[in-house]
């Protein structure tokens, strides 16, 4: 019994945190770190030239969302970020994407190319047939105005899938 109360006294001693308190503190630190990383990755002029950077960029932006969102990163001729915008939001299992809106923003920002991403709140990162169809439709529409679709990412909190890496862009 003495050992047990000694353990309780230690757990409740000033300066000693419980497991729950440590978890809460760590979650706050992680949340702050993610905000810093997202802010840095979103700086106009940042180069988004490789797949792993793009995957991390969009996972930070979209991975923890509980509803589906569709974002577009607008790039210059050197693949530097002009702007990134959340253009569409939906429910837990879909968001309606309008090519007209993507084209309007690309032209307004004078973008040469774009990267697209959307999240799957379910945690399943495999692109659906609908994902592949909207990618083909957007690629065709963007080509009409000389804007190149570089990639479309499907992201979850833990993974990102590049459709270009699979030959679907």
Tab-separated table of C-alpha atoms in Angstrom:
chain	number	residue	atom	x	y	z
A	1	UNK	CA	0.000	0.000	0.000
A	2	UNK	CA	2.829	2.371	0.764
A	3	UNK	CA	4.286	1.943	-2.732
A	4	UNK	CA	0.903	2.645	-4.254
A	5	UNK	CA	0.382	5.906	-2.387
A	6	UNK	CA	3.975	6.869	-3.120
A	7	UNK	CA	3.186	6.462	-6.842
A	8	UNK	CA	0.057	8.597	-6.475
A	9	UNK	CA	2.001	11.232	-4.613
A	10	UNK	CA	4.612	11.270	-7.366
A	11	UNK	CA	1.979	11.521	-10.125
A	12	UNK	CA	0.300	14.425	-8.336
A	13	UNK	CA	3.531	16.140	-7.336
A	14	UNK	CA	4.103	19.663	-8.679
A	15	UNK	CA	5.902	19.628	-12.020
A	16	UNK	CA	5.015	15.994	-12.833
A	17	UNK	CA	2.465	15.616	-15.627
A	18	UNK	CA	0.006	12.796	-16.107
A	19	UNK	CA	-0.077	10.863	-19.376
A	20	UNK	CA	-3.211	12.768	-20.435
A	21	UNK	CA	-1.585	16.124	-19.689
A	22	UNK	CA	1.516	15.130	-21.662
A	23	UNK	CA	-0.651	14.066	-24.611
A	24	UNK	CA	-2.555	17.377	-24.541
A	25	UNK	CA	0.710	19.336	-24.368
A	26	UNK	CA	2.217	17.321	-27.229
A	27	UNK	CA	-0.918	17.815	-29.361
A	28	UNK	CA	-0.641	21.566	-28.870
A	29	UNK	CA	3.027	21.544	-29.886
A	30	UNK	CA	2.261	19.437	-32.960
A	31	UNK	CA	-0.592	21.751	-33.950
A	32	UNK	CA	1.676	24.795	-33.657
A	33	UNK	CA	4.436	23.081	-35.657
A	34	UNK	CA	1.983	22.149	-38.410
A	35	UNK	CA	0.796	25.762	-38.613
A	36	UNK	CA	4.388	26.972	-39.002
A	37	UNK	CA	5.134	24.363	-41.685
A	38	UNK	CA	1.935	25.160	-43.564
A	39	UNK	CA	2.651	28.887	-43.456
A	40	UNK	CA	6.184	28.365	-44.753
A	41	UNK	CA	5.072	25.990	-47.522
A	42	UNK	CA	2.377	28.452	-48.602
A	43	UNK	CA	4.766	31.340	-49.198
A	44	UNK	CA	4.477	32.645	-52.775
A	45	UNK	CA	7.669	31.904	-54.671
A	46	UNK	CA	8.192	28.517	-53.013
A	47	UNK	CA	9.242	25.911	-55.587
A	48	UNK	CA	6.939	22.920	-55.813
A	49	UNK	CA	8.976	20.919	-58.292
A	50	UNK	CA	9.130	17.453	-56.758
A	51	UNK	CA	6.460	14.945	-55.811
A	52	UNK	CA	7.496	14.437	-52.177
A	53	UNK	CA	7.417	18.191	-51.451
A	54	UNK	CA	3.970	18.449	-53.044
A	55	UNK	CA	2.664	15.452	-51.130
A	56	UNK	CA	3.841	16.908	-47.813
A	57	UNK	CA	2.500	20.348	-48.727
A	58	UNK	CA	-1.016	19.081	-49.466
A	59	UNK	CA	-1.058	16.576	-46.590
A	60	UNK	CA	-0.359	19.433	-44.195
A	61	UNK	CA	-3.136	21.514	-45.740
A	62	UNK	CA	-5.798	18.830	-46.175
A	63	UNK	CA	-4.897	15.659	-44.293
A	64	UNK	CA	-6.783	16.359	-41.085
A	65	UNK	CA	-9.991	17.704	-42.604
A	66	UNK	CA	-13.287	15.962	-41.825
A	67	UNK	CA	-14.984	17.090	-45.057
A	68	UNK	CA	-13.695	16.761	-48.601
A	69	UNK	CA	-11.944	19.836	-49.985
A	70	UNK	CA	-10.383	20.515	-53.387
A	71	UNK	CA	-7.381	22.837	-53.612
A	72	UNK	CA	-5.294	24.146	-56.472
A	73	UNK	CA	-1.727	25.431	-56.341
A	74	UNK	CA	-1.141	27.919	-59.160
A	75	UNK	CA	2.450	27.977	-60.432
A	76	UNK	CA	4.635	30.127	-62.661
A	77	UNK	CA	6.890	28.834	-65.446
A	78	UNK	CA	9.570	27.801	-62.911
A	79	UNK	CA	7.033	25.833	-60.798
A	80	UNK	CA	7.136	28.502	-58.110
A	81	UNK	CA	3.988	29.005	-56.108
A	82	UNK	CA	1.865	32.003	-57.099
A	83	UNK	CA	-1.037	31.090	-54.823
A	84	UNK	CA	-2.834	28.103	-53.358
A	85	UNK	CA	-6.603	28.240	-52.991
A	86	UNK	CA	-9.330	26.015	-51.639
A	87	UNK	CA	-11.816	26.245	-54.496
A	88	UNK	CA	-14.418	23.632	-53.539
A	89	UNK	CA	-15.709	21.977	-50.378
A	90	UNK	CA	-18.171	19.169	-49.983
A	91	UNK	CA	-19.336	16.527	-47.588
A	92	UNK	CA	-17.540	13.572	-46.031
A	93	UNK	CA	-17.418	11.684	-49.318
A	94	UNK	CA	-17.346	14.168	-52.174
A	95	UNK	CA	-17.008	17.707	-53.476
A	96	UNK	CA	-18.303	19.017	-56.778
A	97	UNK	CA	-15.510	20.464	-58.918
A	98	UNK	CA	-16.219	23.009	-61.665
A	99	UNK	CA	-13.531	23.308	-64.379
A	100	UNK	CA	-14.740	26.822	-65.208
A	101	UNK	CA	-13.763	28.092	-61.748
A	102	UNK	CA	-10.305	26.471	-61.910
A	103	UNK	CA	-9.687	28.018	-65.345
A	104	UNK	CA	-10.902	31.464	-64.229
A	105	UNK	CA	-8.500	31.476	-61.262
A	106	UNK	CA	-5.578	30.161	-63.338
A	107	UNK	CA	-6.060	32.917	-65.900
A	108	UNK	CA	-6.608	35.620	-63.273
A	109	UNK	CA	-3.347	34.600	-61.547
A	110	UNK	CA	-1.491	34.217	-64.868
A	111	UNK	CA	-0.537	30.659	-63.920
A	112	UNK	CA	1.400	28.505	-66.364
A	113	UNK	CA	0.697	25.258	-64.546
A	114	UNK	CA	-1.310	23.883	-61.645
A	115	UNK	CA	-1.185	21.187	-59.028
A	116	UNK	CA	-4.469	19.916	-57.660
A	117	UNK	CA	-5.261	18.008	-54.499
A	118	UNK	CA	-8.230	16.822	-52.566
A	119	UNK	CA	-8.569	14.848	-49.382
A	120	UNK	CA	-10.356	11.633	-48.549
A	121	UNK	CA	-11.632	12.015	-44.965
A	122	UNK	CA	-12.247	8.252	-44.888
A	123	UNK	CA	-8.488	7.708	-44.668
A	124	UNK	CA	-8.493	5.608	-47.847
A	125	UNK	CA	-6.055	7.284	-50.241
A	126	UNK	CA	-6.731	5.270	-53.384
A	127	UNK	CA	-8.122	7.527	-56.170
A	128	UNK	CA	-11.657	6.614	-57.217
A	129	UNK	CA	-12.973	6.350	-60.767
A	130	UNK	CA	-14.654	9.728	-60.197
A	131	UNK	CA	-11.294	11.208	-59.111
A	132	UNK	CA	-9.664	9.963	-62.293
A	133	UNK	CA	-12.542	11.268	-64.429
A	134	UNK	CA	-12.432	14.789	-62.942
A	135	UNK	CA	-8.661	14.814	-63.416
A	136	UNK	CA	-9.001	13.970	-67.130
A	137	UNK	CA	-11.758	16.556	-67.535
A	138	UNK	CA	-9.732	19.301	-65.840
A	139	UNK	CA	-6.593	18.425	-67.771
A	140	UNK	CA	-8.481	18.748	-71.078
A	141	UNK	CA	-10.143	22.006	-70.061
A	142	UNK	CA	-6.877	23.549	-68.843
A	143	UNK	CA	-5.062	22.582	-72.055
A	144	UNK	CA	-7.526	24.740	-74.011
A	145	UNK	CA	-6.105	27.821	-72.277
A	146	UNK	CA	-2.458	26.667	-72.259
A	147	UNK	CA	-2.303	25.827	-68.561
A	148	UNK	CA	-0.608	22.551	-67.756
A	149	UNK	CA	-1.905	20.161	-65.097
A	150	UNK	CA	1.222	18.751	-63.447
A	151	UNK	CA	-0.388	16.450	-60.896
A	152	UNK	CA	-3.459	15.658	-58.839
A	153	UNK	CA	-2.937	14.335	-55.320
A	154	UNK	CA	-5.351	12.393	-53.161
A	155	UNK	CA	-4.376	12.884	-49.530
A	156	UNK	CA	-5.245	11.542	-46.120
A	157	UNK	CA	-3.721	12.322	-42.744
A	158	UNK	CA	-1.023	9.697	-43.299
A	159	UNK	CA	-0.637	9.257	-47.070
A	160	UNK	CA	-0.697	11.035	-50.413
A	161	UNK	CA	-1.130	9.459	-53.834
A	162	UNK	CA	0.221	11.179	-56.935
A	163	UNK	CA	-1.933	10.490	-59.975
A	164	UNK	CA	0.916	11.604	-62.261
A	165	UNK	CA	3.191	8.985	-60.703
A	166	UNK	CA	0.592	6.391	-61.688
A	167	UNK	CA	0.384	7.717	-65.250
A	168	UNK	CA	-3.130	9.136	-64.839
A	169	UNK	CA	-2.277	12.778	-65.597
